[in-house]
Coordinates of C-alpha atoms in Angstrom, one line a residue:
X290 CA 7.5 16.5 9.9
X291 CA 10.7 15.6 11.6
X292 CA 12.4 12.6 11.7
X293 CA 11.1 9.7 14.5
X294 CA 12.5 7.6 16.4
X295 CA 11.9 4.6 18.3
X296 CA 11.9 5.3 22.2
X297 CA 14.9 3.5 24.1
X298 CA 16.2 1.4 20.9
X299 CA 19.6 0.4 20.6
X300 CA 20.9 1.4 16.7
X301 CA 24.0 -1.3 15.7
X302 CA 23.5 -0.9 12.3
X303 CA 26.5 -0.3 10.4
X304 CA 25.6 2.6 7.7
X305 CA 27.4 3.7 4.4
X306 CA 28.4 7.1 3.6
X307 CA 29.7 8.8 0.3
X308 CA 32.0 11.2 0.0
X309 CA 30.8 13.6 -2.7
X310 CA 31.8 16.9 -5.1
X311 CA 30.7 18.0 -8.3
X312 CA 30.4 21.4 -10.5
X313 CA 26.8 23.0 -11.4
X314 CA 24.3 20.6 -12.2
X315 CA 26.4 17.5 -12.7
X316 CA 24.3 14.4 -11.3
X317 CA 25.9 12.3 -8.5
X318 CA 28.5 9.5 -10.2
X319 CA 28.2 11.5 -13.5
X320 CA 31.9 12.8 -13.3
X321 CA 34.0 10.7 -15.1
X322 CA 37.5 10.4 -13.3
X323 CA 39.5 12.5 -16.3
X324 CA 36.9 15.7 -16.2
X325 CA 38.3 18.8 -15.6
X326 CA 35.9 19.2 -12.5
X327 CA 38.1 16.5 -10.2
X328 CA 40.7 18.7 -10.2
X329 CA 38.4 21.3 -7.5
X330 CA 35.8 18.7 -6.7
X331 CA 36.3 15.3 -5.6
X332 CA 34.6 12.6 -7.2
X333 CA 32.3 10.4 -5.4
X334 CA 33.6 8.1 -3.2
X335 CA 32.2 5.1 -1.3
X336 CA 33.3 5.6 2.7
X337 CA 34.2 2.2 4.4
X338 CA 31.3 1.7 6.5
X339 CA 31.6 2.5 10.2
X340 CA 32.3 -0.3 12.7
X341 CA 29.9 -1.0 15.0
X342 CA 29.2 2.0 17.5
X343 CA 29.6 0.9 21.2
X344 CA 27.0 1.9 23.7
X345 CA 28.7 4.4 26.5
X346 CA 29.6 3.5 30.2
X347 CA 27.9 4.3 32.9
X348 CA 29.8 7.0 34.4
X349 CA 27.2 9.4 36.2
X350 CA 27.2 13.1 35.1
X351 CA 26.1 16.0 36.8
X352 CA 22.9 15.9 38.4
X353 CA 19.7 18.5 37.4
X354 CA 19.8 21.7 39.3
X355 CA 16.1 22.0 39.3
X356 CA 13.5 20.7 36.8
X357 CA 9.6 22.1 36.0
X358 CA 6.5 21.2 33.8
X359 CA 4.6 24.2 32.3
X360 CA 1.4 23.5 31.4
X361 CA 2.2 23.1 27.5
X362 CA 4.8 22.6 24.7
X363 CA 6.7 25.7 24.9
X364 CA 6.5 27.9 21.5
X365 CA 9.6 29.1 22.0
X366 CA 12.1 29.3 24.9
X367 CA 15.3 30.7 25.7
X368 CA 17.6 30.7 28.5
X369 CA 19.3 33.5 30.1
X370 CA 22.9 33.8 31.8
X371 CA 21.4 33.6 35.6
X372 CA 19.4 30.4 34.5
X373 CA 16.0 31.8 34.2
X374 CA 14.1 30.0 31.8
X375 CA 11.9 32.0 29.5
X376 CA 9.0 30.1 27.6
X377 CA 6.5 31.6 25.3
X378 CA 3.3 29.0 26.4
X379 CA 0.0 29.8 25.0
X380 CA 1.3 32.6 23.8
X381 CA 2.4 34.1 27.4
X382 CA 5.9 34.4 28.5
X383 CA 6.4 32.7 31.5
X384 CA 9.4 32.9 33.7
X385 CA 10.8 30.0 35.7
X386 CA 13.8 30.5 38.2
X387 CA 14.8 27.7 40.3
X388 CA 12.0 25.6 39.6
X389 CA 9.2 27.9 39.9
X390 CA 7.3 30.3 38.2
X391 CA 8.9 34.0 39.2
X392 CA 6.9 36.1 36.8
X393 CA 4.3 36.0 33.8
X394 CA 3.8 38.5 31.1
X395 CA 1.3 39.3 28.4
X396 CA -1.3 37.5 25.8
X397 CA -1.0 36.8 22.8
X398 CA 2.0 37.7 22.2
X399 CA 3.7 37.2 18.9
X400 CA 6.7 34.3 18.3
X401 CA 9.2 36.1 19.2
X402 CA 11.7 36.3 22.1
X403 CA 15.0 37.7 22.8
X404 CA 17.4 38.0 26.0
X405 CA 20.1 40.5 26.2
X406 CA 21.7 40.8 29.5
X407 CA 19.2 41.6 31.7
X408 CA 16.4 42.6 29.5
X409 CA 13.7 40.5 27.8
X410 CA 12.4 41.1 24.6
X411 CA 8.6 40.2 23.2
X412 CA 6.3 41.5 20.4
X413 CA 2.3 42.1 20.9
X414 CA 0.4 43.6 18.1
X415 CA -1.5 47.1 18.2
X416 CA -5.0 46.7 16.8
X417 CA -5.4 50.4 17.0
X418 CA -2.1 50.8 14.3
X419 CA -2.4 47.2 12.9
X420 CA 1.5 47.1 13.8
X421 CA 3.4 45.3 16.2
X422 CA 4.9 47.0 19.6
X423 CA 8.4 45.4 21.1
X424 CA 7.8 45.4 24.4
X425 CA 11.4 45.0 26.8
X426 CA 11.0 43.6 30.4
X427 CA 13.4 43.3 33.4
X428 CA 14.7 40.3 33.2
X429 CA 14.6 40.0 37.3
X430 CA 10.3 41.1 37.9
X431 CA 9.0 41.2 34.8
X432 CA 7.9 44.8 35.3
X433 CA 7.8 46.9 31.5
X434 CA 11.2 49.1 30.6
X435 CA 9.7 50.6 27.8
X436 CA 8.2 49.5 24.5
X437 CA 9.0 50.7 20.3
X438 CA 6.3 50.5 18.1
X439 CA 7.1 49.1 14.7
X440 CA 7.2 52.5 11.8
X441 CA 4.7 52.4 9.5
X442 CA 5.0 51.1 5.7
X443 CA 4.4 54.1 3.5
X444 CA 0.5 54.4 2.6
X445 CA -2.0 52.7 4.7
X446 CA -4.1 50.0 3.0
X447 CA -6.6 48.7 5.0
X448 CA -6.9 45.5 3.9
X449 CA -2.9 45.2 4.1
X450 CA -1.7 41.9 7.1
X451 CA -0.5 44.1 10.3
X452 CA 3.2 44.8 10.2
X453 CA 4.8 41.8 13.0
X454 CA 8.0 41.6 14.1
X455 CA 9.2 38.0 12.6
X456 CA 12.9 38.3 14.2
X457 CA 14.4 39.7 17.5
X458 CA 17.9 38.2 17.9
X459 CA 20.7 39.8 20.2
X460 CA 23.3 41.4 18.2
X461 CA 26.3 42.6 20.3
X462 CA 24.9 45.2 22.6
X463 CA 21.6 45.6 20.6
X464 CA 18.9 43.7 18.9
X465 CA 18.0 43.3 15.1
X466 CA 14.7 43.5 14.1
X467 CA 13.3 42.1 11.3
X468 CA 9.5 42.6 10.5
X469 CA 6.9 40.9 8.2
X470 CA 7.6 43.6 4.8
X471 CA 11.8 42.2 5.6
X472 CA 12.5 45.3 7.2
X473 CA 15.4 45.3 9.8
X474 CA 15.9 47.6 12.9
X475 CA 18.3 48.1 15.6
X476 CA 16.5 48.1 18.9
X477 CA 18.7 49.3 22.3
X478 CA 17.4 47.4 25.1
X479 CA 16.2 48.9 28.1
X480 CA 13.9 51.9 28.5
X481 CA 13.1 54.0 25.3
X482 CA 11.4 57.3 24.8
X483 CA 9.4 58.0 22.0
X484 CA 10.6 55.5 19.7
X485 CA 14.1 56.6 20.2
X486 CA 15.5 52.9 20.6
X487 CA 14.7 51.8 17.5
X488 CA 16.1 52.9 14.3
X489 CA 16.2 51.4 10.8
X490 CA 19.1 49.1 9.7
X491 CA 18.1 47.9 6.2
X492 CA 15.6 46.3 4.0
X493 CA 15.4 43.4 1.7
X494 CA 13.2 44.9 -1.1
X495 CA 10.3 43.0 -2.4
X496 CA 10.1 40.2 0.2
X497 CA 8.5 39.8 3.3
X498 CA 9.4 37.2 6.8
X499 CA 6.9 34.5 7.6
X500 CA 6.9 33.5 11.3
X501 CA 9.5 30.3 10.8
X502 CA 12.3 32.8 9.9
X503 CA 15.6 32.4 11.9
X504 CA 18.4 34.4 11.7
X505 CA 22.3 33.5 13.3
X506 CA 25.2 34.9 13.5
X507 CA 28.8 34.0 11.5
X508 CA 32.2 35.0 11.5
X509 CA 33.2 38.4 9.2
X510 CA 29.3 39.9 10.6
X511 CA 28.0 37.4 8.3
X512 CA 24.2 36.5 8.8
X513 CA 22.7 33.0 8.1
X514 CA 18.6 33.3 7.5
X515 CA 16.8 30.7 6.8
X516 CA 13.2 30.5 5.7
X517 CA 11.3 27.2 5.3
X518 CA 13.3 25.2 2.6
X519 CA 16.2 28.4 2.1
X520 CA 19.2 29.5 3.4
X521 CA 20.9 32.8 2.5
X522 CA 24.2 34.1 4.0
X523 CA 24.6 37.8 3.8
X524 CA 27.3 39.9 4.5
X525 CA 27.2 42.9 7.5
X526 CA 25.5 45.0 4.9
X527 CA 22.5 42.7 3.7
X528 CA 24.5 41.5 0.4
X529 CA 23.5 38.0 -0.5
X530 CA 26.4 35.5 -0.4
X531 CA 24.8 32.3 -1.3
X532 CA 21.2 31.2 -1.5
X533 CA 20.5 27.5 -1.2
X534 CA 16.8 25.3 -1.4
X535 CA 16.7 22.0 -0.5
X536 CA 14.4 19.3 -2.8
X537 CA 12.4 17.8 -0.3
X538 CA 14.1 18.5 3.7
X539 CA 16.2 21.1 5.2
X540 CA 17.7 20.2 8.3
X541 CA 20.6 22.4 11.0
X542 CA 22.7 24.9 9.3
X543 CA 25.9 26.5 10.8
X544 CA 28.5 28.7 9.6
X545 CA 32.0 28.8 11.4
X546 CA 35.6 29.5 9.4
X547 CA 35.3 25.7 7.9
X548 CA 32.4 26.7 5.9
X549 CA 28.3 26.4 5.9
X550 CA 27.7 23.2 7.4
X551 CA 23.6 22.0 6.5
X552 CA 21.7 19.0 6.6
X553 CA 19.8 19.2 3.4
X554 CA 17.6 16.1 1.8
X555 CA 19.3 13.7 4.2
X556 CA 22.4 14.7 2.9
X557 CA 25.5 16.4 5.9
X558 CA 26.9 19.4 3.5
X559 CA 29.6 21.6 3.8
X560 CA 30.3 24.7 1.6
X561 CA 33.1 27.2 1.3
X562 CA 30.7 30.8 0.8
X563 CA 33.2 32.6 -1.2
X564 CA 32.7 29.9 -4.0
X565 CA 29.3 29.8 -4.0
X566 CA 28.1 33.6 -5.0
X567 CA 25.6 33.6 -8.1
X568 CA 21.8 32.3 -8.5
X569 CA 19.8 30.2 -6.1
X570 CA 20.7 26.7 -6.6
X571 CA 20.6 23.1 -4.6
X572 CA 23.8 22.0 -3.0
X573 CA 22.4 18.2 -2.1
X574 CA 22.7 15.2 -4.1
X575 CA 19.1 14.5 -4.5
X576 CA 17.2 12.3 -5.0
X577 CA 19.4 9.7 -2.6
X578 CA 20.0 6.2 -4.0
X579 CA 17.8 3.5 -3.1
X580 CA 15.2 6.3 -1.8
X581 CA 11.9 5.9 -3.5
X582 CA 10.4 10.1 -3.9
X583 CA 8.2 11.7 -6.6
X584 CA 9.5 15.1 -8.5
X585 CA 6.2 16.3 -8.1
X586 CA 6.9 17.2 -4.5
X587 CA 10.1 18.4 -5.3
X588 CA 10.4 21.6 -3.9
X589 CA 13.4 23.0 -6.4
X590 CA 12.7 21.0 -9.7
X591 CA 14.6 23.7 -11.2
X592 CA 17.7 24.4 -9.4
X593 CA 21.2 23.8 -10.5
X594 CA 23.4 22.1 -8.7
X595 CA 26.3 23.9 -6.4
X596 CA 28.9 26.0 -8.7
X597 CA 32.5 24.7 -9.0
X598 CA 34.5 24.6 -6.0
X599 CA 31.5 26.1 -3.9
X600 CA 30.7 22.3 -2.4
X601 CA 33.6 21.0 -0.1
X602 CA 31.7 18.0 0.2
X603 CA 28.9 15.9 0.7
X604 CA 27.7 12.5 2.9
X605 CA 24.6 11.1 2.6
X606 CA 23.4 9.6 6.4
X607 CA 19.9 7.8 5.8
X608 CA 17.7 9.0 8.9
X609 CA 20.2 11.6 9.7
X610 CA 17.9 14.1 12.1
X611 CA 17.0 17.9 10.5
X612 CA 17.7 19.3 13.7
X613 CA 20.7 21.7 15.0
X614 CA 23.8 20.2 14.1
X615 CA 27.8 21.2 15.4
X616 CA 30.3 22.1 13.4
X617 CA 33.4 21.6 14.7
X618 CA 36.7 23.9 14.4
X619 CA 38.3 21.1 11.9
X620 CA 35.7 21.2 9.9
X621 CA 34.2 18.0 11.1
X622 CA 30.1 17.7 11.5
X623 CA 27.9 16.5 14.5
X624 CA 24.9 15.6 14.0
X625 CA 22.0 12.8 15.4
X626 CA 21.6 9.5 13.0
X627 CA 19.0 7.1 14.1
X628 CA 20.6 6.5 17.6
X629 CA 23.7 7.3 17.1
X630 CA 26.0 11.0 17.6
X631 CA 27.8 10.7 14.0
X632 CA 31.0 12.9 13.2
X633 CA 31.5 13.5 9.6
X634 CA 34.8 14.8 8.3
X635 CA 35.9 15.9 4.8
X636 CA 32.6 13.9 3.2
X637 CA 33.3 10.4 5.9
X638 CA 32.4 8.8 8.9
X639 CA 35.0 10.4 11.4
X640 CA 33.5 8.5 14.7
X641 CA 29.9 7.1 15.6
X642 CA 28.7 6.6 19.4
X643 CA 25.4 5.2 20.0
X644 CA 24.2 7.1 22.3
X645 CA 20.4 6.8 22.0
X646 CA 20.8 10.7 20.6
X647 CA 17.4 12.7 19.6
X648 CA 17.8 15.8 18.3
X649 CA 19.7 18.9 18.3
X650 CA 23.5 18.4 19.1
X651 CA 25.4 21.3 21.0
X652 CA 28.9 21.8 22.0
X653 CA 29.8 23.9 25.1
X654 CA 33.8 23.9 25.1
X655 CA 35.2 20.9 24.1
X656 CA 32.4 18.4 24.5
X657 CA 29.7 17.6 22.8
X658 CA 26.1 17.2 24.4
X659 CA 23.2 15.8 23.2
X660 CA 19.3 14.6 24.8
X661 CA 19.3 10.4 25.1
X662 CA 15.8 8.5 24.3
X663 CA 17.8 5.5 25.8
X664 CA 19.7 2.3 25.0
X665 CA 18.0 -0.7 26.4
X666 CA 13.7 -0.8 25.8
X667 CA 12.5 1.1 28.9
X668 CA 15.0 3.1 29.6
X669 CA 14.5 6.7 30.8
X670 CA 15.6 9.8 28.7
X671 CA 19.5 11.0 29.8
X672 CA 21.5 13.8 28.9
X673 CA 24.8 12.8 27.7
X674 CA 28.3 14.2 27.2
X675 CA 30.9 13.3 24.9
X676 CA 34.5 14.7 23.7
X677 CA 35.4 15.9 20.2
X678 CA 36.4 12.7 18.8
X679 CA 33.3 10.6 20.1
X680 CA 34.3 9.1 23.3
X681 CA 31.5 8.9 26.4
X682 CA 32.1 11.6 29.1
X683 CA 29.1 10.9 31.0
X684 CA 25.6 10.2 31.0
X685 CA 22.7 11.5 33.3
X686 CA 19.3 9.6 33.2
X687 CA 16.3 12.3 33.6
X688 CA 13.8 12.4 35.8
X689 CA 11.1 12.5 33.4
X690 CA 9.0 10.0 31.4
X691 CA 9.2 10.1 27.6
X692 CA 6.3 9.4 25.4
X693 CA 5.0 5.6 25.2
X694 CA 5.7 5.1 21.8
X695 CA 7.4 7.5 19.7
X696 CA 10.2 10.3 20.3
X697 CA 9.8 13.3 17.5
X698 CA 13.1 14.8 17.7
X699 CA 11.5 18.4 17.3
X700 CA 10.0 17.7 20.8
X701 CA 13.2 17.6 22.0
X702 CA 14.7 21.4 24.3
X703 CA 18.1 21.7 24.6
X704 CA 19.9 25.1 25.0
X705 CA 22.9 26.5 26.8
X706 CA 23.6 30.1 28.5
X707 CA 27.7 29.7 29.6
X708 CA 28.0 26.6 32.1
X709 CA 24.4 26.7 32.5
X710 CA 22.4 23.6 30.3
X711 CA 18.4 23.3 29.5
X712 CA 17.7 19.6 28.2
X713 CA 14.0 18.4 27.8
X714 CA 11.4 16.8 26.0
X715 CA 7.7 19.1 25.3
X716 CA 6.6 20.6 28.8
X717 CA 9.4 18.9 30.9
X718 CA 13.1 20.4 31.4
X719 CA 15.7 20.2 33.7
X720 CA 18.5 22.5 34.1
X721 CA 21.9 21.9 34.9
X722 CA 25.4 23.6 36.0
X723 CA 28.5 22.1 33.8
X724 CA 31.1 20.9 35.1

């Protein structure tokens, strides 16, 4: 379960982070300051703790565009590049454009969705195959372009789980595909003729996708998936280039030129990926100091710690949120800590901002933006914007009521499609135009 937080509090607390390197398996404060392993990993250091974080003015931001209420917690939701919203609820895609519903489509569908360009992407199963069909729709009506069905695994078994597609993400001017047996595809969008837009792009042998798999993009056609309590990094040709667990959490995970930025057991991480090539291991410093836990829920009791020189460094935040994080140009990491939007650069508190912040944190140009469960008790929920180094832009309180007692920051929408902005909380958005 994710990280709560108390609706419309005001954090002041003033929190202590540590700065903190180590080779393969070495326990946090275990490197004595004349190993060998200072000289490419930094010993742990005790940050200064971070002055008091002021609340922001009260500068107005852009107003919402339009807002809606489906009828449920979307399942997933995506926004395209005209501002149509797309929401998987109740497992049918609706379509909302300028605050009302322009088009539905399908049941049952599978937990999937993809836009590229003016084409929509969902999955429905086959009953008479027992494998999925992608099924691409105009982005403007709704009506079907075509539809690929999902090839066949070798010999059928009848007592064999369908084949589902577990991943549709736009890749350049196609999709990849990745299925429940970890196949992947290539799928040109648009309309398709006997299975001609789909064509096979590679195979992770012996595994298969559950239906919490993500996948994103890096620089170099690098590929981040992560699975439950995993990460992996592959190359463009499916070549693993580090595989990470976490202990007990597993938070955001980016990957930019800095490095792999992930929040992993409460701990903000950053690796360099060419240093980190060789068996699964766990790059936090678990378990945290001061934290009570139990190794029988440990998830990796066996995993060795990062290799040497693979872990830049490491900051343990205490209620830092497991949701999407930023990871800025200089290497520095955004990311949501019990109130407050929290910088962390080179393993150390680089700014803090109370902001009231829930969530995911996103950066469109060269601000940051985050969903606001307040600052003063009763407060409605804001979007806010701040710039790179922490300091309030704006603020824009929501016309929407949050929950009476507690936020849960996985609750919490927030996506961008250029200048255009989705911000939420369960069945409510609003959708703005940047300024």
């Amino acid at each position: 379960m994710s990280l709560r937080a108390f609706a419309g509090s005001v954090v002041s607390i003033a929190l202590m982070s540590s700065a903190c390197g180590g080779e393969r398996g070495q326990a946090a404060g275990a490197v004595p300051a004349t190993s060998p392993a200072v000289a490419e990993a930094k010993a742990i250091a005790e940050a200064p703790a971070a002055a008091e974080a002021k609340a922001p003015p009260s500068q107005a931001g852009p107003q919402a565009q339009w807002t809606f209420t489906f009828a449920d917690k979307p399942s997933r939701l995506k926004l395209a590049g005209d501002g149509t919203v797309l929401a998987l609820v109740n497992s049918e895609l609706v379509a909302v454009r300028a605050g009302a519903i322009a088009w539905k489509f399908g049941a049952e569908l599978r937990q999937v969705l993809a836009v590229a360009g003016e084409v929509v992407v969902v999955a429905q199963g086959d009953p008479s195959v027992r494998r999925d069909r992608l099924v691409m729709l105009a982005l403007a009506d709704g009506h079907e372009l075509g539809a690929a069905l999902l090839p066949d695994d070798g010999e059928q078994d009848e007592f064999a789980e369908p084949i589902r597609a577990a991943i549709v993400e736009p890749d350049q001017d196609e999709l990849l595909v990745g299925d429940s047996v970890a196949r992947w595809f290539r799928l040109k969008p648009g309309r398709c003729v006997k299975n001609g837009c789909l064509r096979a792009a590679g195979r992770l042998p012996e595994e298969t996708f559950d239906t919490d798999a993500k996948l994103s993009f890096g620089p170099d056609h690098r590929r981040v998936l992560r699975e439950g309590g995993a990460v992996r990094v592959f190359d463009g040709e499916w070549q693993t280039l580090l595989s990470v667990r976490a202990h007990d959490s597993l938070g955001g995970a980016a990957l930019g030129p800095a490095g792999l930025a992930l929040v992993v057991d409460d701990d903000v991480v950053l690796l360099a990926p060419e240093a980190c090539d060789g068996p699964e291991f766990a790059p936090s410093g678990w378990p945290q100091p001061r934290r009570l836990y139990s190794r029988e829920l440990d998830e990796c009791p066996d995993c060795p710690g990062p290799p040497l020189g693979c872990r830049r460094w490491r900051s343990y935040q205490d209620e830092v949120h497991n949701e999407a994080l930023v990871l800025l140009a200089d290497g520095a990491v955004v990311v949501h800590v019990d109130g407050e939007t929290r910088a962390i650069r080179d393993g150390r508190q680089a700014w803090t901002t109370t902001t009231g912040g829930l969530g995911a944190v996103l950066q469109v140009g060269e601000r940051v933006l985050g969903f606001s469960g307040g600052l003063e008790e009763g407060d409605p929920p804001a979007l806010y914007a701040l710039d790179l180094e922490g300091r309030p832009q704006w603020r824009t309180p929501l016309a929407m009521k949050g929950p009476s007692g507690f936020f849960f920051t996985d609750d919490v929408l927030l996506v961008n499609a250029g200048a255009t902005l989705l911000t939420g909380y369960e069945a409510n958005i609003a959708v703005f135009a940047l300024p």
